[in-house]
Coordinates of N, CA and C in Angstrom, one line a residue:
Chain L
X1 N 101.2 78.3 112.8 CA 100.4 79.1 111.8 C 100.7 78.6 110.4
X2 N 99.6 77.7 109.8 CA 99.7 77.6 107.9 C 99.3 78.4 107.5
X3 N 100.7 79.5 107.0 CA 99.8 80.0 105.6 C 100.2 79.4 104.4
X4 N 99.8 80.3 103.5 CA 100.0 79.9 101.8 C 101.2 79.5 101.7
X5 N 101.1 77.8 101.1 CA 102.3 77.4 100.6 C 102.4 77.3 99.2
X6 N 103.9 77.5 98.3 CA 103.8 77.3 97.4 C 104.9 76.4 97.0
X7 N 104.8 75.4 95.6 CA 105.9 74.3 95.5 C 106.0 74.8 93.9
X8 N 107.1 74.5 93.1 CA 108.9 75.0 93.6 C 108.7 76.5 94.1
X9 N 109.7 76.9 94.9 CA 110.3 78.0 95.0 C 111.0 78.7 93.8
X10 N 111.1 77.7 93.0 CA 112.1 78.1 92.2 C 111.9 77.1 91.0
X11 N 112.2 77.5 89.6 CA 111.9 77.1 88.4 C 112.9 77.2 87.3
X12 N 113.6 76.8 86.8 CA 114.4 76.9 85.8 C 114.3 76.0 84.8
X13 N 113.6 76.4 83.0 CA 112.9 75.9 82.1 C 113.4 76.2 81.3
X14 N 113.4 75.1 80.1 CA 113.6 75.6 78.7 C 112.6 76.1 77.9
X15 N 113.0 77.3 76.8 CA 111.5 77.5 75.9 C 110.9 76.2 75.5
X16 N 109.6 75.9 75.2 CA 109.0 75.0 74.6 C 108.3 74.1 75.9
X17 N 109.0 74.2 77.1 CA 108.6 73.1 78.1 C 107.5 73.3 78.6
X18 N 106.9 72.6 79.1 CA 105.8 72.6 79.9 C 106.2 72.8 81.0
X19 N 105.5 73.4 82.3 CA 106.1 73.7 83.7 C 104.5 73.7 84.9
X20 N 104.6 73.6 85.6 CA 103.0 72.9 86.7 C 104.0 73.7 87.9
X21 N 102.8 74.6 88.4 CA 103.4 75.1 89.4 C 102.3 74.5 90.8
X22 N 102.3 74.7 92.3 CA 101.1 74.3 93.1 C 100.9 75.5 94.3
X23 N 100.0 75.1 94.5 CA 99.5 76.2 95.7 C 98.8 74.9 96.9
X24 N 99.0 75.5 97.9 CA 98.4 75.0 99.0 C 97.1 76.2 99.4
X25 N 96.8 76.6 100.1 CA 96.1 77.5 100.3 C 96.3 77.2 102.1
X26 N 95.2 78.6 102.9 CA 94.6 78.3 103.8 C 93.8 77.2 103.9
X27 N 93.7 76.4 105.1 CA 93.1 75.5 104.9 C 91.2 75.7 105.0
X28 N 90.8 76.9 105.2 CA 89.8 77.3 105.9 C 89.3 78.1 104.5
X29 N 90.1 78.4 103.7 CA 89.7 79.7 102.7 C 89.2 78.9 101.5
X30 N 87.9 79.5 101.2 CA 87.7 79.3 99.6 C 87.7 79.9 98.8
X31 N 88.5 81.0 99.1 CA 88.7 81.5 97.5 C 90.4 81.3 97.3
X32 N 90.7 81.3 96.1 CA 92.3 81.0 95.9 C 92.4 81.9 94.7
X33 N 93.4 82.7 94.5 CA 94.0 83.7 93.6 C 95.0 83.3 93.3
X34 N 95.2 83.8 91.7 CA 96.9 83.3 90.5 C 96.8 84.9 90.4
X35 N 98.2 85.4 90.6 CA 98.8 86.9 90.4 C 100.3 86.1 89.5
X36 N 100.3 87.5 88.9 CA 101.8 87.5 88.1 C 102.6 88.7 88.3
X37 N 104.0 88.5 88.4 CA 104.7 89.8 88.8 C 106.2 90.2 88.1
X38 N 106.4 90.8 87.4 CA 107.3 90.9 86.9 C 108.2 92.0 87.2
X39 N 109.1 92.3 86.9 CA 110.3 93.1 87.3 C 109.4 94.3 87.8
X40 N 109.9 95.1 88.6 CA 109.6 96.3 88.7 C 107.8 97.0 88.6
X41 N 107.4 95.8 88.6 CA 105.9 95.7 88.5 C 104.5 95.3 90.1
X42 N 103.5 95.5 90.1 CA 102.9 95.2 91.3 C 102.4 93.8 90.4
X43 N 101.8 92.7 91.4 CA 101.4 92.0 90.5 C 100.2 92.0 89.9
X44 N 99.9 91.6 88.7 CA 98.7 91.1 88.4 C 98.1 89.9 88.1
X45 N 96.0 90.5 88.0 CA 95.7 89.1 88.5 C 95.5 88.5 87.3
X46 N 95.5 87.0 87.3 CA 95.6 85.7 86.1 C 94.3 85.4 86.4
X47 N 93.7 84.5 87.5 CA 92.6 84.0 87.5 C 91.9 83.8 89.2
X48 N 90.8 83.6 89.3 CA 90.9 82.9 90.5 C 89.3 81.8 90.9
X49 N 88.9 81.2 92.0 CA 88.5 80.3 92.4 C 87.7 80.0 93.7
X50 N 86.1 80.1 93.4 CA 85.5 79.8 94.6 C 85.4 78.5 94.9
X51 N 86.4 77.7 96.0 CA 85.6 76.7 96.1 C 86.8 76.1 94.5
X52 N 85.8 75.1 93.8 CA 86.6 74.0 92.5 C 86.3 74.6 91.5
X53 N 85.6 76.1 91.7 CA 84.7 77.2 90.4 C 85.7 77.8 90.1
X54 N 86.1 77.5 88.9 CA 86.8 79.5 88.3 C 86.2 80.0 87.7
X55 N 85.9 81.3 88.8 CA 85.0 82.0 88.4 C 85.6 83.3 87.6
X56 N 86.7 83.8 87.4 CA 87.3 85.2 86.3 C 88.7 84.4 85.9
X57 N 89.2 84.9 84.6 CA 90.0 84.6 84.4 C 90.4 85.8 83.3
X58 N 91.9 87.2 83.3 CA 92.4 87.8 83.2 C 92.3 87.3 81.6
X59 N 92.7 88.3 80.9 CA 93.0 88.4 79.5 C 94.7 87.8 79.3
X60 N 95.1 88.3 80.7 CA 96.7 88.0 80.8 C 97.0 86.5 80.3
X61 N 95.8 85.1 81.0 CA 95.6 83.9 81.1 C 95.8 83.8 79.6
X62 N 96.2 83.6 78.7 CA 96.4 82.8 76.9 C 95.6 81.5 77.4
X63 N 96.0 80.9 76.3 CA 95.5 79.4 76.1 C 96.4 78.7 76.2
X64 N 97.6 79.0 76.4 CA 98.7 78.2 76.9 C 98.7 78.3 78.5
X65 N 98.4 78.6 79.4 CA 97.7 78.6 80.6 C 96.8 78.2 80.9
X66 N 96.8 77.2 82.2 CA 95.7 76.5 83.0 C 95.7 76.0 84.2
X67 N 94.4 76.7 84.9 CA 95.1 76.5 86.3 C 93.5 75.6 86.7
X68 N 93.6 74.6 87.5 CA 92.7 73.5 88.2 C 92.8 74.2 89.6
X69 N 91.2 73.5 90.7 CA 91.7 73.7 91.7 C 90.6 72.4 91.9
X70 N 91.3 71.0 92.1 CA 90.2 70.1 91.8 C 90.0 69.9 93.2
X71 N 88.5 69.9 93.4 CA 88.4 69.3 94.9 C 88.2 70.8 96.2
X72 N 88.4 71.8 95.7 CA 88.5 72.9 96.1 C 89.7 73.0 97.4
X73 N 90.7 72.4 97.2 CA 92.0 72.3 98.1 C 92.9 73.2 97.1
X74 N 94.0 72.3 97.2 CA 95.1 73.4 96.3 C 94.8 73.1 94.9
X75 N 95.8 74.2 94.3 CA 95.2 74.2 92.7 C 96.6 74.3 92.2
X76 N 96.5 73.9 91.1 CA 97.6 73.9 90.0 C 97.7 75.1 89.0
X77 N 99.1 75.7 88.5 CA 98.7 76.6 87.8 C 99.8 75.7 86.4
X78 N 99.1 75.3 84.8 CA 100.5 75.4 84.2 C 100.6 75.8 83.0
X79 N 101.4 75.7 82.8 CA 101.7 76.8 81.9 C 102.5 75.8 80.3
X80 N 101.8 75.9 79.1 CA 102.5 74.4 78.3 C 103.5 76.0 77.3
X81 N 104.3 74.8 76.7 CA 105.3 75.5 75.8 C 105.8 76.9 76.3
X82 N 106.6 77.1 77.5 CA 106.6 78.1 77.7 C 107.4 78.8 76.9
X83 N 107.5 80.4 77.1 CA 108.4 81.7 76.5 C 109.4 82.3 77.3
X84 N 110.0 82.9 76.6 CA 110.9 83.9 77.4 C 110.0 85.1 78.3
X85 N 109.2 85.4 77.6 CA 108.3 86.3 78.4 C 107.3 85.9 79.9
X86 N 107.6 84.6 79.9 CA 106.5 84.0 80.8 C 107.7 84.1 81.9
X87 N 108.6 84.8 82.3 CA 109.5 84.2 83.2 C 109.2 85.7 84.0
X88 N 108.7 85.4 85.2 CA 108.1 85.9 86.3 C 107.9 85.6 87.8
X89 N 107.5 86.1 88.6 CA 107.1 85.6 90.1 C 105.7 85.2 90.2
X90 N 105.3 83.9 89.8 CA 103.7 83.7 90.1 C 103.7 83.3 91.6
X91 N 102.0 84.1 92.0 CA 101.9 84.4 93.7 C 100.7 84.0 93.2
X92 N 100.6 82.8 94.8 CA 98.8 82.5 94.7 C 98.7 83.1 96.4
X93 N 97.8 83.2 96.3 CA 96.7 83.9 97.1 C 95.3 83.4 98.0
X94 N 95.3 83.3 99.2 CA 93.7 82.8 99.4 C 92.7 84.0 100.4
X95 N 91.6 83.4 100.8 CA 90.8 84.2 101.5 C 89.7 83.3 102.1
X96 N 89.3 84.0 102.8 CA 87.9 83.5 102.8 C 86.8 84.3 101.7
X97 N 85.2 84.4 101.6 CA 84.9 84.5 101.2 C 84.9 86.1 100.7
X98 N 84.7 87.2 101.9 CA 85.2 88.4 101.3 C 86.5 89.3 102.6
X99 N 87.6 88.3 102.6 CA 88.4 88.5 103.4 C 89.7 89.0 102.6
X100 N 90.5 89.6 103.8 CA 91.8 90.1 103.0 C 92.7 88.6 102.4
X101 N 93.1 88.6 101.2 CA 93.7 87.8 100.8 C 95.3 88.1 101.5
X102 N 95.8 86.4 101.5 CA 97.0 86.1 101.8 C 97.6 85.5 100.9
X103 N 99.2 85.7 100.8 CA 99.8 85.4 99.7 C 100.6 84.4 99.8
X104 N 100.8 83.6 99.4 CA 101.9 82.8 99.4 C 103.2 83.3 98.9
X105 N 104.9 82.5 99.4 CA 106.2 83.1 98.5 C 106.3 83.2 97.4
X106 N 105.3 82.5 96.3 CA 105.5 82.7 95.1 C 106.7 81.6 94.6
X107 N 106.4 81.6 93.5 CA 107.3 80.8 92.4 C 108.2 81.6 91.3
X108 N 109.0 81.5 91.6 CA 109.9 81.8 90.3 C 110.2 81.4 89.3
X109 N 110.0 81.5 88.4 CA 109.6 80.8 86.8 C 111.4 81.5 86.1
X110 N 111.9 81.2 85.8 CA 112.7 81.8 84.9 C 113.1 80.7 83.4
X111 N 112.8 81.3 82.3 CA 112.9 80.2 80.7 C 113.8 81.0 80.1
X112 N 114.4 80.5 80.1 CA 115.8 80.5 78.8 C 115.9 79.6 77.8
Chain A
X1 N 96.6 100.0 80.1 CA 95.9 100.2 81.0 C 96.0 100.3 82.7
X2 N 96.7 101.5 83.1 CA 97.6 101.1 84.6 C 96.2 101.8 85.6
X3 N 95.2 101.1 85.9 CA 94.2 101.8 87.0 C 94.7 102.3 88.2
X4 N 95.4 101.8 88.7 CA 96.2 101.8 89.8 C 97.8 102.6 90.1
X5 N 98.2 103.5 89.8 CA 99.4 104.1 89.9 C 100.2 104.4 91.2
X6 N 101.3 104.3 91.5 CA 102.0 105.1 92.0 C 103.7 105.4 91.8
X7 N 103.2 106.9 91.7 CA 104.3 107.2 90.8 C 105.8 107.9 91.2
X8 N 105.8 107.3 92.8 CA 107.4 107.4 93.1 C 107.9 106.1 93.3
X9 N 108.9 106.1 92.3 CA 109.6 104.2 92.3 C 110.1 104.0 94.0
X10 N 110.9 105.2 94.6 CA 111.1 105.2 95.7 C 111.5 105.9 96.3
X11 N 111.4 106.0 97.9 CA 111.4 107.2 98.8 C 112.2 106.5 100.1
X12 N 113.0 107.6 100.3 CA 114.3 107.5 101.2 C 114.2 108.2 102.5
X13 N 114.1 108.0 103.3 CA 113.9 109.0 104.9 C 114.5 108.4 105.9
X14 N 114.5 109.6 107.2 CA 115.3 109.4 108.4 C 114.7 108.2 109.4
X15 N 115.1 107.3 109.8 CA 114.4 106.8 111.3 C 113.9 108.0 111.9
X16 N 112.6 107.4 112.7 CA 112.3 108.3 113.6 C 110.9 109.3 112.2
X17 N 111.6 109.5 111.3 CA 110.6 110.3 110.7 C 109.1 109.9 110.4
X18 N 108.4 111.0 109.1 CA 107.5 110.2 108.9 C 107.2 110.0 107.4
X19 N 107.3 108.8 106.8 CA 107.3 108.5 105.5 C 105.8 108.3 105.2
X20 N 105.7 109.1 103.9 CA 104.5 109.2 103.1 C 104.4 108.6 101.8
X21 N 103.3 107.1 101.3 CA 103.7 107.2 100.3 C 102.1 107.4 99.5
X22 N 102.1 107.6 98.1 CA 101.1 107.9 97.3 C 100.6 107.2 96.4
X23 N 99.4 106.9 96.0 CA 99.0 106.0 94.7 C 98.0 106.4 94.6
X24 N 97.4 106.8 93.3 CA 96.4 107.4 92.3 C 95.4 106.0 91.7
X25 N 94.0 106.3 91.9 CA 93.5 105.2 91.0 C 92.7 105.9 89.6
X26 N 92.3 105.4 89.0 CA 91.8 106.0 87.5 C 90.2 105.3 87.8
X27 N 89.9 104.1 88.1 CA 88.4 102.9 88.4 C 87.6 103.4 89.0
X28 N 86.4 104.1 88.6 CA 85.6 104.8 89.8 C 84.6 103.5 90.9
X29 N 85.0 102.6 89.9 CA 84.1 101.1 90.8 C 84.9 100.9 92.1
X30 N 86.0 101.1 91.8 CA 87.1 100.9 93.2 C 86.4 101.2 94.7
X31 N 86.0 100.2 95.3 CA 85.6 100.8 96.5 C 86.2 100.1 98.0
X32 N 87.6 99.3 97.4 CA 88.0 99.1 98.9 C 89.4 99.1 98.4
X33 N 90.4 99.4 99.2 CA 91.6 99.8 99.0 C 92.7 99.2 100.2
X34 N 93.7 98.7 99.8 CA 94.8 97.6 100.7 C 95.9 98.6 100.1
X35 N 97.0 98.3 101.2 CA 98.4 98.3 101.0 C 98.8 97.0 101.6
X36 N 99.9 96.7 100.8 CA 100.3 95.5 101.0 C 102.1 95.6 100.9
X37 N 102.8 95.5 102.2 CA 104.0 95.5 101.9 C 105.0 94.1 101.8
X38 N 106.1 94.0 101.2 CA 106.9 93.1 100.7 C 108.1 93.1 100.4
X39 N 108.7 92.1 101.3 CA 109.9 91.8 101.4 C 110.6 90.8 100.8
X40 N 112.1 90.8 100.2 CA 113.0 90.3 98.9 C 112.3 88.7 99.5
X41 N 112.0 87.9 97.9 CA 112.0 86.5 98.3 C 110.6 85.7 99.5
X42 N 109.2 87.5 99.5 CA 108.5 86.7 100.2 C 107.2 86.8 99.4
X43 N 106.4 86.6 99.8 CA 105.1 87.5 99.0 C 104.7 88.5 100.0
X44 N 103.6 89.6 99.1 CA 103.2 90.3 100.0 C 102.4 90.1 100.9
X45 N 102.5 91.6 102.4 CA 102.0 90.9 103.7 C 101.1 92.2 103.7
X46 N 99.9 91.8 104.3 CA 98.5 93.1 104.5 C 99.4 93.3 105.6
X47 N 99.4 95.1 105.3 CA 99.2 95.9 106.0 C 98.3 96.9 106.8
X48 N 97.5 97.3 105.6 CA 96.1 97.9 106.1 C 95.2 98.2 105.4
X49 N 93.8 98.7 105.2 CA 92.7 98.4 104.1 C 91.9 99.7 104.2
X50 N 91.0 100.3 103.8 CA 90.5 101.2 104.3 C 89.3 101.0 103.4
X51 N 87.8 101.4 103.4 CA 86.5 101.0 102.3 C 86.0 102.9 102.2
X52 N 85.6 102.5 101.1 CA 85.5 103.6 100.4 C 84.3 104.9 101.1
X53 N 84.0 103.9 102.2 CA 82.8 104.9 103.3 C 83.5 106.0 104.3
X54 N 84.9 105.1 104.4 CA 86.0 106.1 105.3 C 87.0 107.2 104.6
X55 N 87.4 108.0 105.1 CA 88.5 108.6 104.5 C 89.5 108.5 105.6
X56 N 89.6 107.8 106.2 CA 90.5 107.6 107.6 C 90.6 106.0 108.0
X57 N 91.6 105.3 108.1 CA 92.0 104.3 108.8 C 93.1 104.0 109.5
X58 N 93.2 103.8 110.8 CA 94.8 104.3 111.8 C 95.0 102.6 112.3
X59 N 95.6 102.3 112.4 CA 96.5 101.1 113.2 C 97.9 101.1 113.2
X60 N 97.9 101.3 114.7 CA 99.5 101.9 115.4 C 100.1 103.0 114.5
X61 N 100.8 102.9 114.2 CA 101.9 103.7 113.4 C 101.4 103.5 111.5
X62 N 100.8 102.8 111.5 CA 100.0 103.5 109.4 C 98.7 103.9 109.7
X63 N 98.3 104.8 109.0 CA 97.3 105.7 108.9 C 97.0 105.5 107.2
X64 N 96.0 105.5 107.0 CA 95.5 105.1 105.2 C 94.9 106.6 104.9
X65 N 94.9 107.5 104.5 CA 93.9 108.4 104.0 C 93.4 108.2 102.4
X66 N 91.9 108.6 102.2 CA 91.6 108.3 101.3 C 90.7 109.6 100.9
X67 N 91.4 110.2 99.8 CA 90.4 111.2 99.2 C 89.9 110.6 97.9
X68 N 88.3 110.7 98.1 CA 87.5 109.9 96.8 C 87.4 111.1 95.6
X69 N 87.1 111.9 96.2 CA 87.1 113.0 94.7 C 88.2 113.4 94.1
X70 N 89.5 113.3 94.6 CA 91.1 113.2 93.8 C 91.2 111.8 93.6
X71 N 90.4 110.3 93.8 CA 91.4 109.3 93.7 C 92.2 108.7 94.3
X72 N 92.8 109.5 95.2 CA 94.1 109.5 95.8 C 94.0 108.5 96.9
X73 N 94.7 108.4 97.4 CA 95.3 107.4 98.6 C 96.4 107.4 99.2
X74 N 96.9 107.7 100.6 CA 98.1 107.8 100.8 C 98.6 106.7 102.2
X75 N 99.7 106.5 102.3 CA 99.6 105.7 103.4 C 101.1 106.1 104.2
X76 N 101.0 107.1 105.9 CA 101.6 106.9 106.8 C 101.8 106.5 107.7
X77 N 103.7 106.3 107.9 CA 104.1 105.6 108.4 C 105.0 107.1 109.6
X78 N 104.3 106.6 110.7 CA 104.6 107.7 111.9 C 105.1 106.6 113.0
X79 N 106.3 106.9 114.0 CA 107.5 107.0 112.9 C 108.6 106.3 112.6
X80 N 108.7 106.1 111.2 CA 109.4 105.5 110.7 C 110.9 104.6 111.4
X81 N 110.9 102.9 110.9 CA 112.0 102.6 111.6 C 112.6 102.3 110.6
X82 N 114.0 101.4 110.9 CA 114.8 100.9 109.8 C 113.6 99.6 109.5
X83 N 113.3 99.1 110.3 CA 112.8 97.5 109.9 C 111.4 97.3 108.8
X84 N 111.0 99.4 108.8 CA 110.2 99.5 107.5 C 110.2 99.2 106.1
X85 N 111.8 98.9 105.5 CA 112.3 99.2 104.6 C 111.5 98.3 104.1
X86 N 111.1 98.3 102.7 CA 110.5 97.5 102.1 C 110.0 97.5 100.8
X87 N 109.6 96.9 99.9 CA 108.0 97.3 99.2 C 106.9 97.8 99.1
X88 N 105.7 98.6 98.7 CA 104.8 99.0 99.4 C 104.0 98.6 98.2
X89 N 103.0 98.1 98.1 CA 102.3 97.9 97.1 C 100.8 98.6 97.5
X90 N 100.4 99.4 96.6 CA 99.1 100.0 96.9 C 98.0 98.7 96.1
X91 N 96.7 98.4 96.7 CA 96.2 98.0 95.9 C 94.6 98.1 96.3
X92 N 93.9 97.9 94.8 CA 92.0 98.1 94.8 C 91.2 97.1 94.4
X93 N 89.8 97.0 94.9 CA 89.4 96.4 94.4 C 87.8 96.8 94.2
X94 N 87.0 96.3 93.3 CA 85.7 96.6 93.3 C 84.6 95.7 93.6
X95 N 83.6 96.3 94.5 CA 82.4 95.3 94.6 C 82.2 95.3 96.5
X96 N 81.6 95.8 96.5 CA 81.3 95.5 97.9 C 82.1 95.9 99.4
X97 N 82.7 96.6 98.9 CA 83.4 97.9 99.8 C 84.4 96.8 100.7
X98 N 84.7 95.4 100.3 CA 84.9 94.5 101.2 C 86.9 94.0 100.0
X99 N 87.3 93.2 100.3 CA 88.7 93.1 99.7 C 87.8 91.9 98.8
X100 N 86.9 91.8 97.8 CA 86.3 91.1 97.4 C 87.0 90.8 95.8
X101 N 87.2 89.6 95.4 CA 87.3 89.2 94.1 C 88.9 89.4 93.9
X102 N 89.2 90.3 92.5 CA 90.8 90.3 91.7 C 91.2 91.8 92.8
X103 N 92.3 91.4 93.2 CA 93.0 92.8 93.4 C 94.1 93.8 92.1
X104 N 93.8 95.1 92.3 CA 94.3 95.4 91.3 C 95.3 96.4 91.7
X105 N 97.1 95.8 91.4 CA 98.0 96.9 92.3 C 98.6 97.9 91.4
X106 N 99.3 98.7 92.4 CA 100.1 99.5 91.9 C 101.4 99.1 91.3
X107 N 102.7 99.6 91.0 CA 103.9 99.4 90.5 C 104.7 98.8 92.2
X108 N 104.5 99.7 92.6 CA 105.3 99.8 94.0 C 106.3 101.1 94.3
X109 N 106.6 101.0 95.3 CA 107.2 102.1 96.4 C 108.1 101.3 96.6
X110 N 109.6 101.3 96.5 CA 110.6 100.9 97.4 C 110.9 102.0 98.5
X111 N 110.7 101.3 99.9 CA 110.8 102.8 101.3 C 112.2 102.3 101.7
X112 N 112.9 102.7 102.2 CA 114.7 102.7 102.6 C 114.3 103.9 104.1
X113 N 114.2 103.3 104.7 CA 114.6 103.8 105.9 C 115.9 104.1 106.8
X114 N 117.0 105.1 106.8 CA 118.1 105.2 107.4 C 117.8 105.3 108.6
X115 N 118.9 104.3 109.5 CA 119.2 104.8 110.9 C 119.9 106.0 111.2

């Protein structure tokens, strides 16, 4: 059984760095979902993707975030000059078109 | 802007019992509704969904109730084991009575089930 993979598990960044996180998805699903989650919080959503389309993208998303999904496979999420604030659990997500989404482990971002 | 509430951080019960948990929405567009539970170090896993046509959804031991004119949403767990213990994430979404598009969660439930 593949589900959602995600690459690093784990992230450890200085402020100012750039950082590229990835998602795999279902291999079968076209839609792909960016969630953010922080302490004590449910996550929320960043952006997401029918297919190579982003079609919404959260207020959360700045312009120091950018997420690709070229080719409609997996997608990239990254994130340039990061902050102390950006240090979180990003969870991507897939589906089919109006199916329950599945989540991948998520990535751990932590910037100091 | 919190659409999605639920407002016990967490709830502690016996094995064997039956743990209830609760989440409030504010979105009247909201028309399909998940719980999603989660464990340390994974992402969250569907549990159960219910569309805004039902006020009832049962599979095995969770039951979803959904009252549309309070908002409300509750989700039990009959009855409770230790291997429940978990995260509970309530969550909505709008458009098509289906788990369609952004989901939008709650804070979470931590459940602690004693043997």
């Amino acid at each position: 059984d593949t589900g959602v993979s995600q690459d690093p598990r784990h992230k450890i960044t200085k402020r100012g760095q750039n950082v590229t996180f990835r998602c795999d998805p279902i291999s079968e699903h076209n839609r792909l979902y960016w969630y953010r989650q922080t302490l004590g919080q449910g996550p929320e959503f960043l952006t997401y993707f029918q297919n190579e389309a982003q079609l919404e993208k959260s207020r959360l998303l700045s312009d120091r975030f950018s997420a690709e999904r070229p080719k409609g496979s997996f997608s990239t999420l990254e994130i340039q000059r990061t902050e102390q604030g950006d240090s979180a659990m990003y969870l991507c997500a897939s589906s089919l078109m109006t199916g329950r989404q599945y989540f991948g482990p998520g990535t751990r971002l932590t910037v100091t | 802007d919190q659409q999605v509430k639920q407002n016990s951080p967490s709830l502690s019960v016996q094995e064997g019992r039956i743990s209830i948990l609760n989440c409030d929405y504010t979105n009247s567009m909201f028309d399909y509704f998940l719980w999603y539970k989660k464990y340390p170090a994974e992402g969250p896993t569907f549990l159960i969904s219910i569309s805004s046509i039902k006020d009832k959804n049962e599979d095995g031991r969770f039951t979803v109730f959904l009252n549309k004119s309070a908002k409300h949403l509750s989700l039990h767990i009959v009855p409770s084991q230790p291997g429940d213990s978990a995260v509970y994430f309530c969550a909505a979404s709008a458009g098509r009575g289906t788990s369609y598009g952004k989901l939008t969660f709650g804070q979470g439930t931590i459940l602690t089930v004693h043997p």
